[in-house]
Short mmCIF file of C-alpha atoms in Angstrom, two decimals:
data_model
loop_
_atom_site.label_atom_id
_atom_site.label_comp_id
_atom_site.label_asym_id
_atom_site.label_seq_id
_atom_site.Cartn_x
_atom_site.Cartn_y
_atom_site.Cartn_z
CA MET A 10 28.85 -68.11 37.52
CA THR A 11 32.11 -67.06 39.19
CA LEU A 12 31.62 -63.49 37.94
CA ILE A 13 28.10 -63.38 39.42
CA ILE A 14 29.38 -64.63 42.78
CA ASN A 15 32.19 -62.06 42.74
CA ILE A 16 29.72 -59.25 41.97
CA ILE A 17 27.41 -60.36 44.80
CA VAL A 18 30.31 -60.60 47.28
CA PHE A 19 31.63 -57.20 46.17
CA ILE A 20 28.21 -55.54 46.64
CA LEU A 21 27.81 -57.18 50.05
CA VAL A 22 31.28 -56.19 51.25
CA LEU A 23 31.09 -52.59 50.07
CA GLY A 24 27.40 -52.32 50.98
CA ILE A 25 27.96 -53.42 54.59
CA ILE A 26 30.89 -51.01 55.02
CA ILE A 27 28.84 -48.10 53.62
CA LEU A 28 25.78 -49.13 55.64
CA ILE A 29 27.77 -49.12 58.89
CA HIS A 30 29.38 -45.78 58.01
CA GLU A 31 26.06 -44.07 57.30
CA ALA A 32 24.47 -45.77 60.30
CA GLY A 33 27.09 -44.03 62.46
CA HIS A 34 26.03 -40.62 61.13
CA PHE A 35 22.35 -41.57 61.44
CA PHE A 36 22.55 -42.90 65.01
CA PHE A 37 24.27 -39.84 66.45
CA ALA A 38 22.06 -37.47 64.42
CA LYS A 39 18.90 -39.08 65.80
CA LYS A 40 20.38 -39.10 69.29
CA ALA A 41 20.98 -35.35 68.98
CA GLY A 42 17.40 -34.78 67.80
CA ILE A 43 18.35 -33.89 64.23
CA LEU A 44 15.68 -34.54 61.59
CA CYS A 45 16.99 -36.97 58.96
CA HIS A 46 15.10 -36.76 55.67
CA GLU A 47 16.75 -39.75 54.00
CA PHE A 48 19.08 -42.63 54.82
CA ALA A 49 20.49 -43.85 51.48
CA ILE A 50 22.84 -46.65 50.51
CA GLY A 51 24.27 -46.12 47.04
CA MET A 52 23.97 -43.19 44.69
CA GLY A 53 21.85 -42.35 41.67
CA PRO A 54 18.24 -43.45 40.95
CA VAL A 55 16.16 -45.02 43.73
CA VAL A 56 15.81 -48.80 43.44
CA TRP A 57 13.86 -49.29 46.67
CA GLN A 58 12.50 -46.87 49.25
CA LYS A 59 10.45 -47.16 52.42
CA SER A 60 9.23 -44.35 54.66
CA ASP A 61 9.27 -44.87 58.42
CA GLY A 62 8.48 -41.92 60.64
CA GLU A 63 10.48 -38.87 59.61
CA THR A 64 12.97 -40.73 57.40
CA ASP A 65 12.94 -42.30 53.94
CA TYR A 66 15.17 -45.38 53.78
CA SER A 67 16.55 -45.89 50.27
CA ILE A 68 18.69 -48.23 48.21
CA ARG A 69 20.03 -46.51 45.14
CA ALA A 70 21.29 -47.97 41.88
CA ILE A 71 25.05 -47.30 42.05
CA PRO A 72 26.72 -49.08 45.02
CA ILE A 73 29.60 -46.62 45.46
CA GLY A 74 28.57 -44.61 48.50
CA GLY A 75 25.65 -43.40 50.55
CA TYR A 76 24.45 -40.49 52.60
CA VAL A 77 22.23 -39.28 55.42
CA SER A 78 20.28 -36.16 54.41
CA MET A 79 20.06 -34.11 57.59
CA ALA A 80 17.87 -31.04 58.13
CA GLY A 81 19.75 -27.79 58.38
CA GLU A 82 22.70 -28.70 56.16
CA ALA A 83 21.51 -26.51 53.28
CA VAL A 84 21.42 -22.70 53.23
CA SER A 85 17.63 -22.94 53.33
CA ASP A 86 15.47 -26.00 53.94
CA ALA A 87 12.39 -24.35 52.45
CA MET A 88 11.11 -26.25 49.40
CA PHE A 89 9.47 -23.20 47.84
CA LYS A 90 10.23 -19.54 47.24
CA LYS A 91 8.51 -16.22 47.54
CA ASP A 92 6.02 -15.51 44.70
CA GLU A 93 5.59 -19.24 44.06
CA THR A 94 2.08 -20.70 44.02
CA ILE A 95 1.49 -23.41 46.63
CA GLY A 96 -1.44 -25.19 48.26
CA LEU A 97 -2.07 -25.49 52.01
CA LEU A 98 -3.94 -28.28 53.76
CA LEU A 99 -5.46 -26.99 56.99
CA GLU A 100 -6.66 -28.73 60.12
CA ASP A 101 -8.42 -26.48 62.64
CA GLY A 102 -7.01 -23.50 60.76
CA ILE A 103 -3.38 -24.67 61.09
CA VAL A 104 -1.25 -25.80 58.12
CA THR A 105 -0.40 -29.50 58.30
CA GLU A 106 0.70 -29.99 54.68
CA ILE A 107 2.32 -27.69 52.11
CA VAL A 108 1.25 -29.01 48.71
CA LEU A 109 3.76 -28.40 45.91
CA TYR A 110 1.93 -29.93 42.95
CA ASP A 111 -1.24 -28.86 41.11
CA GLU A 112 -3.26 -32.06 41.49
CA GLY A 113 -2.82 -32.25 45.25
CA ASN A 114 -5.54 -32.11 47.86
CA PHE A 115 -5.43 -28.74 49.65
CA THR A 116 -7.75 -26.40 51.54
CA VAL A 117 -6.49 -23.15 50.10
CA SER A 118 -3.90 -22.07 47.53
CA GLY A 119 -2.18 -18.84 46.63
CA VAL A 120 1.02 -16.97 45.90
CA VAL A 121 3.58 -16.91 48.70
CA LYS A 122 4.22 -13.38 50.01
CA SER A 123 6.28 -14.21 53.10
CA PHE A 124 6.99 -17.15 55.39
CA ASP A 125 9.03 -18.43 58.33
CA LEU A 126 9.35 -22.21 58.63
CA TYR A 127 12.44 -22.05 60.86
CA GLY A 128 10.95 -20.51 64.01
CA LYS A 129 14.09 -19.39 65.77
CA ASN A 130 13.84 -19.61 69.58
CA MET A 131 10.54 -21.49 69.16
CA SER A 132 8.75 -18.52 67.54
CA SER A 133 5.58 -19.40 65.62
CA LEU A 134 5.84 -20.73 62.07
CA TYR A 135 3.72 -19.11 59.40
CA ILE A 136 3.05 -18.74 55.69
CA GLU A 137 1.47 -15.63 54.20
CA ILE A 138 -0.21 -16.16 50.81
CA GLU A 139 -2.20 -14.00 48.45
CA THR A 140 -5.49 -15.44 47.22
CA SER A 141 -8.36 -13.99 45.23
CA SER A 142 -9.76 -12.81 48.58
CA GLY A 143 -6.59 -10.97 49.56
CA ILE A 144 -3.53 -11.74 51.70
CA GLU A 145 -3.98 -14.31 54.45
CA LYS A 146 -1.50 -15.43 57.10
CA TYR A 147 -1.64 -19.03 58.34
CA GLU A 148 0.08 -20.65 61.30
CA VAL A 149 2.12 -23.73 60.38
CA SER A 150 2.40 -26.80 62.60
CA ARG A 151 5.96 -27.63 63.64
CA SER A 152 5.28 -31.18 62.43
CA ALA A 153 3.91 -30.13 59.04
CA LYS A 154 5.03 -31.82 55.84
CA TYR A 155 5.76 -30.90 52.26
CA ARG A 156 3.79 -32.97 49.75
CA PHE A 157 5.48 -33.34 46.36
CA ASN A 158 3.00 -35.84 44.85
CA ASP A 159 0.44 -38.36 46.04
CA LYS A 160 3.19 -40.60 47.46
CA LYS A 161 6.16 -38.38 48.31
CA THR A 162 6.25 -36.20 51.46
CA MET A 163 8.99 -34.63 53.57
CA TRP A 164 8.90 -33.02 57.00
CA ILE A 165 9.60 -29.32 57.37
CA THR A 166 12.64 -28.25 59.38
CA PRO A 167 12.03 -25.99 62.36
CA GLU A 168 15.08 -24.81 64.28
CA GLU A 169 14.96 -27.42 67.04
CA LYS A 170 15.30 -30.26 64.48
CA SER A 171 18.06 -28.60 62.48
CA PHE A 172 21.70 -29.76 62.43
CA GLU A 173 22.98 -26.21 62.83
CA SER A 174 21.00 -25.62 66.04
CA LYS A 175 22.74 -28.41 67.94
CA SER A 176 25.73 -28.05 70.22
CA LEU A 177 29.24 -28.16 68.79
CA TRP A 178 29.83 -31.55 70.40
CA ALA A 179 26.58 -33.00 68.99
CA ARG A 180 27.50 -31.84 65.51
CA PHE A 181 31.07 -33.16 65.89
CA ILE A 182 30.04 -36.64 66.97
CA THR A 183 27.34 -36.77 64.26
CA ILE A 184 29.96 -36.13 61.57
CA PHE A 185 32.70 -38.21 63.21
CA GLY A 186 30.24 -41.06 63.85
CA GLY A 187 30.57 -42.40 60.28
CA PRO A 188 34.34 -42.99 60.31
CA LEU A 189 34.11 -44.08 63.95
CA MET A 190 31.75 -46.89 62.99
CA ASN A 191 34.15 -47.96 60.23
CA PHE A 192 36.76 -48.55 62.93
CA VAL A 193 34.21 -50.33 65.13
CA LEU A 194 33.30 -52.61 62.20
CA ALA A 195 36.97 -53.32 61.52
CA PHE A 196 37.55 -54.18 65.18
CA ILE A 197 34.59 -56.60 65.18
CA LEU A 198 35.76 -58.26 61.95
CA PHE A 199 39.35 -58.58 63.19
CA PHE A 200 38.19 -59.79 66.59
CA PHE A 201 36.17 -62.54 64.89
CA ALA A 202 39.03 -63.45 62.53
CA GLY A 203 41.49 -63.54 65.42
CA PHE A 204 39.99 -66.76 66.76
CA PHE A 205 40.88 -68.47 63.47
CA ILE A 206 44.43 -67.11 63.34
CA LEU A 207 47.05 -69.34 64.93
CA GLN A 208 50.02 -67.85 66.75
CA PRO A 209 52.97 -68.52 64.39
CA ASN A 210 55.86 -70.58 65.69
CA TYR A 211 58.72 -68.83 63.95
CA ASP A 212 61.29 -70.86 65.91
CA SER A 213 60.23 -73.96 63.98
CA ASN A 214 60.84 -74.93 60.36
CA ALA A 215 57.54 -76.82 60.19
CA ILE A 216 54.99 -76.00 57.48
CA GLY A 217 51.58 -74.74 58.56
CA GLU A 218 48.91 -73.93 56.00
CA ILE A 219 49.52 -74.55 52.30
CA SER A 220 47.96 -72.22 49.71
CA ALA A 221 45.91 -73.76 46.93
CA ASP A 222 47.53 -73.74 43.47
CA SER A 223 50.90 -72.84 44.97
CA VAL A 224 54.41 -74.22 44.55
CA ALA A 225 54.01 -76.22 47.76
CA SER A 226 50.65 -77.71 46.73
CA ASN A 227 52.03 -78.65 43.30
CA LEU A 228 54.91 -80.43 45.06
CA GLU A 229 52.30 -82.19 47.26
CA LEU A 230 53.88 -80.93 50.46
CA GLU A 231 51.85 -81.50 53.62
CA GLU A 232 51.14 -79.61 56.81
CA GLY A 233 53.76 -80.59 59.37
CA ASP A 234 56.52 -81.22 56.80
CA LEU A 235 59.87 -79.68 57.80
CA ILE A 236 61.84 -77.48 55.39
CA LYS A 237 65.32 -78.88 56.01
CA SER A 238 67.37 -76.95 53.44
CA ILE A 239 67.18 -74.76 50.34
CA ASN A 240 70.10 -74.83 47.89
CA GLY A 241 72.14 -76.57 50.57
CA VAL A 242 71.49 -73.84 53.18
CA SER A 243 70.16 -75.33 56.41
CA ILE A 244 66.72 -74.09 57.48
CA ASN A 245 66.09 -74.54 61.20
CA SER A 246 63.44 -71.86 61.74
CA TRP A 247 61.13 -69.53 59.88
CA TYR A 248 63.71 -66.79 60.45
CA ASP A 249 66.22 -68.83 58.44
CA LEU A 250 63.68 -69.21 55.63
CA SER A 251 62.96 -65.45 55.59
CA SER A 252 66.66 -64.65 55.59
CA PHE A 253 67.28 -66.98 52.65
CA MET A 254 64.40 -65.48 50.65
CA ALA A 255 65.64 -61.94 51.35
CA ASP A 256 69.11 -62.78 50.00
CA ASN A 257 67.95 -65.05 47.16
CA ASP A 258 68.70 -64.07 43.55
CA SER A 259 67.22 -66.93 41.57
CA THR A 260 63.77 -68.36 40.89
CA SER A 261 65.08 -71.92 40.72
CA VAL A 262 66.05 -73.70 43.95
CA ASP A 263 66.62 -77.19 45.37
CA LEU A 264 64.43 -78.15 48.32
CA VAL A 265 65.01 -80.82 50.96
CA ILE A 266 61.86 -81.70 52.91
CA THR A 267 61.61 -83.98 55.95
CA ARG A 268 58.40 -85.88 56.62
CA ASP A 269 57.85 -88.09 59.64
CA GLY A 270 61.57 -88.10 60.38
CA GLN A 271 62.58 -89.13 56.85
CA ASP A 272 64.07 -86.95 54.12
CA LEU A 273 61.97 -86.96 50.98
CA PRO A 274 63.73 -87.18 47.61
CA VAL A 275 65.29 -83.82 46.78
CA PHE A 276 63.02 -81.46 44.88
CA SER A 277 65.44 -80.14 42.24
CA ASP A 278 65.12 -76.95 40.19
CA VAL A 279 61.87 -75.86 41.84
CA ASP A 280 60.62 -72.62 40.33
CA LEU A 281 59.59 -70.27 43.15
CA ALA A 282 56.62 -67.97 42.77
CA THR A 283 58.38 -64.68 42.05
CA TYR A 284 56.83 -61.23 42.21
CA ILE A 285 58.83 -58.23 40.98
CA GLN A 286 56.70 -55.68 42.77
CA SER A 287 58.46 -52.58 41.50
CA ALA A 288 57.50 -53.59 37.95
CA GLY A 289 54.13 -55.28 38.63
CA ILE A 290 55.07 -58.63 37.05
CA SER A 291 55.30 -62.24 38.23
CA ASN A 292 56.04 -65.70 36.91
CA ILE A 293 52.91 -67.38 38.30
CA PHE A 294 49.69 -68.06 36.45
CA GLU A 295 47.07 -70.78 36.79
CA GLY A 296 48.97 -72.20 39.74
CA ASN A 297 52.18 -72.84 37.76
CA THR A 298 55.58 -71.17 37.75
CA GLN A 299 58.43 -71.20 35.28
CA SER A 300 61.87 -69.59 34.92
CA ASP A 301 63.42 -71.02 31.73
CA GLU A 302 62.10 -68.10 29.69
CA ALA A 303 61.07 -64.61 30.80
CA ILE A 304 57.38 -65.28 30.21
CA LEU A 305 54.99 -63.20 32.29
CA GLY A 306 52.41 -64.70 34.58
CA GLN A 307 50.21 -62.35 36.62
CA VAL A 308 50.53 -58.73 35.46
CA SER A 309 49.23 -55.86 37.59
CA GLY A 310 49.44 -52.14 38.24
CA ARG A 311 51.53 -50.07 35.87
CA ALA A 312 52.65 -53.05 33.82
CA ALA A 313 49.01 -53.84 33.05
CA SER A 314 48.24 -50.18 32.35
CA ALA A 315 51.19 -50.05 29.94
CA GLY A 316 49.74 -53.00 28.01
CA LEU A 317 51.78 -56.02 29.16
CA LYS A 318 49.77 -59.24 29.44
CA THR A 319 50.06 -62.74 30.81
CA GLY A 320 52.01 -64.86 28.32
CA ASP A 321 54.18 -62.03 26.97
CA LYS A 322 57.85 -63.00 26.62
CA ILE A 323 60.27 -60.28 27.73
CA THR A 324 63.30 -60.04 25.45
CA LYS A 325 64.91 -56.74 26.51
CA ILE A 326 64.62 -54.07 29.18
CA ASP A 327 66.37 -50.77 28.47
CA LEU A 328 68.35 -52.59 25.72
CA THR A 329 69.58 -55.20 28.23
CA PRO A 330 68.96 -58.73 26.79
CA ILE A 331 66.60 -60.82 28.91
CA ASN A 332 66.61 -64.59 28.38
CA ASN A 333 64.96 -65.95 31.54
CA TRP A 334 63.58 -64.94 34.92
CA ASP A 335 67.04 -64.96 36.50
CA ASP A 336 67.98 -62.20 34.05
CA LEU A 337 64.87 -60.28 35.10
CA ILE A 338 65.83 -60.68 38.78
CA ALA A 339 69.39 -59.54 38.07
CA PHE A 340 68.11 -56.44 36.26
CA PHE A 341 65.67 -55.41 39.00
CA ASN A 342 68.12 -56.13 41.79
CA THR A 343 70.33 -53.49 40.18
CA ASN A 344 67.61 -51.05 39.14
CA THR A 345 65.67 -50.25 42.30
CA GLY A 346 64.76 -46.61 41.62
CA SER A 347 61.49 -45.18 40.39
CA GLY A 348 62.63 -44.29 36.89
CA SER A 349 61.11 -45.24 33.57
CA ILE A 350 61.93 -48.49 31.77
CA VAL A 351 61.43 -49.60 28.18
CA VAL A 352 60.29 -53.23 27.91
CA GLU A 353 60.59 -55.11 24.65
CA TYR A 354 58.45 -58.24 24.42
CA GLU A 355 57.14 -60.91 22.06
CA ARG A 356 53.43 -61.69 21.73
CA GLU A 357 52.04 -64.21 19.27
CA GLY A 358 55.13 -63.93 17.05
CA SER A 359 55.18 -60.10 17.02
CA VAL A 360 57.70 -57.86 18.79
CA ASP A 361 56.63 -54.67 20.48
CA SER A 362 57.71 -52.43 23.35
CA VAL A 363 56.16 -50.38 26.13
CA SER A 364 57.47 -47.81 28.57
CA TYR A 365 56.32 -47.20 32.15
CA GLU A 366 57.48 -45.93 35.54
CA LEU A 367 58.70 -48.31 38.24
CA ILE A 368 57.70 -48.06 41.89
CA GLY A 369 60.81 -47.13 43.84
CA LEU A 370 62.34 -49.27 46.60
CA GLU A 371 61.70 -46.40 49.04
CA ALA A 372 57.96 -46.70 48.47
CA LEU A 373 57.93 -50.49 48.74
CA GLU A 374 59.91 -50.50 51.99
CA SER A 375 57.61 -47.82 53.42
CA LEU A 376 54.72 -50.20 52.78
CA GLY A 377 56.56 -53.03 54.54
CA THR A 378 57.55 -55.05 51.51
CA SER A 379 60.52 -55.45 49.17
CA ASN A 380 61.39 -55.11 45.51
CA ILE A 381 61.35 -58.84 44.73
CA VAL A 382 59.28 -61.35 46.71
CA TYR A 383 59.69 -65.13 46.52
CA GLN A 384 57.04 -67.50 47.77
CA ILE A 385 56.61 -71.25 48.20
CA GLY A 386 52.99 -70.91 49.26
CA VAL A 387 53.26 -71.96 52.90
CA THR A 388 52.85 -70.34 56.29
CA ALA A 389 54.67 -71.06 59.54
CA SER A 390 53.16 -73.68 61.79
CA GLY A 391 51.19 -72.36 64.71
CA GLU A 392 48.89 -73.10 67.58
CA PHE A 393 45.85 -71.46 69.11
CA ASN A 394 46.68 -68.94 71.84
CA LEU A 395 43.82 -67.01 73.45
CA GLY A 396 45.98 -63.98 74.30
CA TYR A 397 47.28 -63.81 70.73
CA SER A 398 43.74 -64.06 69.35
CA LEU A 399 42.39 -61.34 71.66
CA LEU A 400 45.20 -58.97 70.70
CA TYR A 401 44.86 -59.66 66.97
CA ALA A 402 42.23 -56.93 66.41
CA PRO A 403 44.13 -53.98 67.95
CA ARG A 404 47.40 -55.13 66.32
CA GLN A 405 45.75 -55.39 62.92
CA ILE A 406 44.05 -51.99 63.24
CA ALA A 407 47.35 -50.37 64.19
CA SER A 408 49.05 -52.06 61.25
CA ASP A 409 46.38 -51.02 58.75
CA VAL A 410 46.26 -47.44 60.00
CA GLY A 411 50.04 -47.27 59.71
CA GLU A 412 49.82 -48.57 56.15
CA VAL A 413 47.28 -45.89 55.24
CA PHE A 414 49.52 -43.16 56.68
CA ALA A 415 52.51 -44.62 54.84
CA THR A 416 50.57 -44.56 51.56
CA LEU A 417 49.44 -40.97 52.12
CA GLY A 418 53.02 -40.01 52.89
CA LEU A 419 54.20 -41.54 49.61
CA LEU A 420 51.41 -39.79 47.67
CA PHE A 421 51.88 -36.31 49.11
CA GLY A 422 55.22 -36.35 50.87
CA GLY A 423 57.41 -35.85 47.81
CA GLY A 424 60.64 -37.82 47.41
CA ASP A 425 61.61 -40.46 44.90
CA SER A 426 58.81 -42.91 45.71
CA GLY A 427 57.38 -43.19 42.22
CA ILE A 428 53.88 -43.40 43.74
CA GLY A 429 51.17 -41.10 42.37
CA VAL A 430 47.41 -40.67 42.27
CA GLY A 431 47.33 -42.83 39.15
CA ASP A 432 48.15 -45.82 41.36
CA LEU A 433 45.00 -45.42 43.47
CA SER A 434 42.05 -47.76 42.99
CA GLY A 435 38.32 -47.06 42.98
CA PRO A 436 35.32 -49.42 42.96
CA VAL A 437 36.51 -51.33 39.88
CA GLY A 438 39.92 -51.90 41.44
CA ILE A 439 38.31 -52.88 44.73
CA PHE A 440 36.10 -55.35 42.84
CA SER A 441 39.22 -56.99 41.39
CA LEU A 442 40.79 -57.21 44.85
CA VAL A 443 37.65 -58.64 46.43
CA SER A 444 37.44 -61.22 43.64
CA ARG A 445 41.01 -62.38 44.27
CA VAL A 446 40.69 -62.34 48.06
CA ARG A 447 37.43 -64.34 47.95
CA GLU A 448 39.31 -67.24 46.38
CA GLU A 449 41.65 -67.36 49.39
CA GLY A 450 38.89 -68.23 51.85
CA PHE A 451 36.27 -66.68 54.10
CA ILE A 452 38.61 -65.56 56.90
CA THR A 453 40.94 -63.85 54.42
CA LEU A 454 37.89 -62.04 52.99
CA VAL A 455 36.82 -60.98 56.51
CA ILE A 456 40.30 -59.56 57.20
CA PHE A 457 40.34 -57.73 53.87
CA MET A 458 36.89 -56.30 54.62
CA GLY A 459 38.25 -54.92 57.90
CA PHE A 460 41.20 -53.41 56.05
CA LEU A 461 38.84 -51.84 53.51
CA SER A 462 36.62 -50.43 56.30
CA ILE A 463 39.64 -48.75 57.90
CA ASN A 464 40.70 -47.31 54.55
CA ILE A 465 37.23 -45.85 53.95
CA GLY A 466 37.13 -44.45 57.48
CA MET A 467 40.56 -42.86 57.11
CA LEU A 468 39.71 -41.50 53.66
CA ASN A 469 36.61 -39.79 55.03
CA LEU A 470 38.69 -38.14 57.75
CA LEU A 471 41.00 -36.40 55.29
CA PRO A 472 40.73 -32.62 55.80
CA ILE A 473 39.06 -32.08 52.43
CA PRO A 474 35.75 -30.18 52.11
CA ALA A 475 32.86 -32.46 51.07
CA LEU A 476 34.38 -35.25 53.18
CA ASP A 477 33.72 -35.76 56.88
CA GLY A 478 37.21 -34.53 57.72
CA GLY A 479 36.62 -31.25 55.88
CA ARG A 480 33.38 -30.68 57.78
CA LEU A 481 35.22 -31.32 61.04
CA ILE A 482 37.73 -28.64 60.06
CA PHE A 483 34.88 -26.13 59.75
CA LEU A 484 33.67 -27.16 63.21
CA GLY A 485 37.19 -26.72 64.51
CA PHE A 486 37.23 -23.18 63.12
CA GLU A 487 33.96 -22.50 64.91
CA ALA A 488 35.33 -23.91 68.17
CA VAL A 489 38.33 -21.54 67.99
CA THR A 490 36.54 -18.39 66.81
CA ARG A 491 33.25 -19.03 68.65
CA LYS A 492 31.51 -18.13 65.41
CA PRO A 493 30.07 -20.58 62.87
CA VAL A 494 31.41 -20.49 59.33
CA ASN A 495 29.08 -18.68 56.93
CA LYS A 496 26.72 -21.40 55.68
CA LYS A 497 26.69 -20.12 52.08
CA PHE A 498 30.49 -20.14 51.99
CA GLU A 499 30.71 -23.61 53.55
CA ASN A 500 28.15 -25.06 51.16
CA TYR A 501 29.84 -23.45 48.16
CA VAL A 502 33.24 -24.86 49.14
CA ASN A 503 31.75 -28.29 49.84
CA LEU A 504 29.97 -28.29 46.49
CA LEU A 505 33.11 -27.22 44.65
CA PHE A 506 35.15 -29.98 46.23
CA PHE A 507 32.35 -32.49 45.69
CA PHE A 508 32.55 -31.92 41.94
CA ALA A 509 36.35 -32.10 42.15
CA LEU A 510 36.10 -35.42 44.00
CA MET A 511 33.63 -36.74 41.42
CA ALA A 512 36.06 -35.79 38.65
CA PHE A 513 38.85 -37.54 40.57
CA PHE A 514 36.60 -40.57 41.07
CA ILE A 515 35.99 -40.75 37.31
CA PHE A 516 39.75 -40.48 36.70
CA VAL A 517 40.52 -43.31 39.15
CA THR A 518 37.72 -45.48 37.74
CA TYR A 519 39.00 -44.90 34.20
CA ASN A 520 42.46 -46.08 35.29
CA ASP A 521 40.93 -49.14 36.96
CA VAL A 522 38.94 -50.08 33.86
CA PHE A 523 41.94 -49.42 31.61
CA ARG A 524 44.15 -51.67 33.75
CA LEU A 525 41.46 -54.35 33.79
CA ILE A 526 41.08 -54.29 30.01
CA ARG A 527 44.80 -54.15 29.30
CA GLY A 528 45.53 -56.82 31.90
#
């Protein structure tokens, strides 16, 4: 049942983001007077389709994207060629339908000799066909349709309805409208979430929210409890707590908690939730933590891809003996680069080893995190502040955009980051993330959805042909040279990069599935 819920939530989250993106393209296209043949959510075979006016609205089987099919994007919008046999349905001697199948209802049929269905500068549209009676020329209505079968039709594309005939600004905003709406969606989601986000009181040592299945919940701590000391170090504010965690080098600590003015009995040898992010391993699984042995809890990223699993017991890393989690922490506090490690482990009585690349400290710090993260599972106390809530959306957008740029810099900027394209996630990876985030509550899911919308918007703005950003580059070239890029060349480049992106998509999906299976 949980899997079904996760799938439904994933489809809704991704579907809404894609819907809003394509709606941005569609809105500005219609506003510019561009004929839109189809508005599709998803890819592949049609699951559902409804025609309304000039546009077919479709839901397709694979929920990984969508598109708006606009007139004038192809080299030629004609659905037939010279010397092809077609049928023509006439009303008052004018063509209203071009029939492209044998069983269709038509007034006359013949072999196409010449035609003009573009009508530059509002010149008349026509089709010239050869019948048994000779060659006849017929005027074509500017609102004529192609008929492919008894149910499927599509409007022809005269110049005035074509994408290419519109002003540079109209074409720019039509293409940019998709990513723009991703940012608008993110702003709306963050604005909504902001009213549920309390302004943290970092000057206090009081506990705010407590995560389910966390160290704090297992200790039965309560909201409002004060963290008085950790390992004898006084904690008077959240800054003190952060400073202690940054300098900590052990998973096991002693906690002193004050409740209602009274110190609770000391919580001795509490195992903190520990995440070694450079290696993709942690000591937490099913809400429990442990440090006596180097047994893995959650395993992610490269560790999962290499084959490590929850429950594996680490015995050596690069020939260094590992007996417990403190040994793991000591090793990774010393080894912070992005080099390769060899991990020896025990699983069900058998000993084996794997090798994989670490994520370097440079990369982690660029993304605003650290090599080793310790957590109790609590947040700082806070209170509602209208100004803080209203500013949450722009702050969060700025933060997420900065994170995307930081990630792109690590991917393509060189250096010893240890980050590569193999670390990227596609739909399968996003599904895993959505599934985990859903368990943390509705507001957390809303915030993640905003983050995902920004990522998709930014991705589409990359200057790569076949993406919105690549198409904007072609428009930029036209703006500078005052001449449009040759349509055949543009379409060829876009098609080439489309296949390259599909190959890359398959590569990323393969990595996602491999990590999921191995993890």
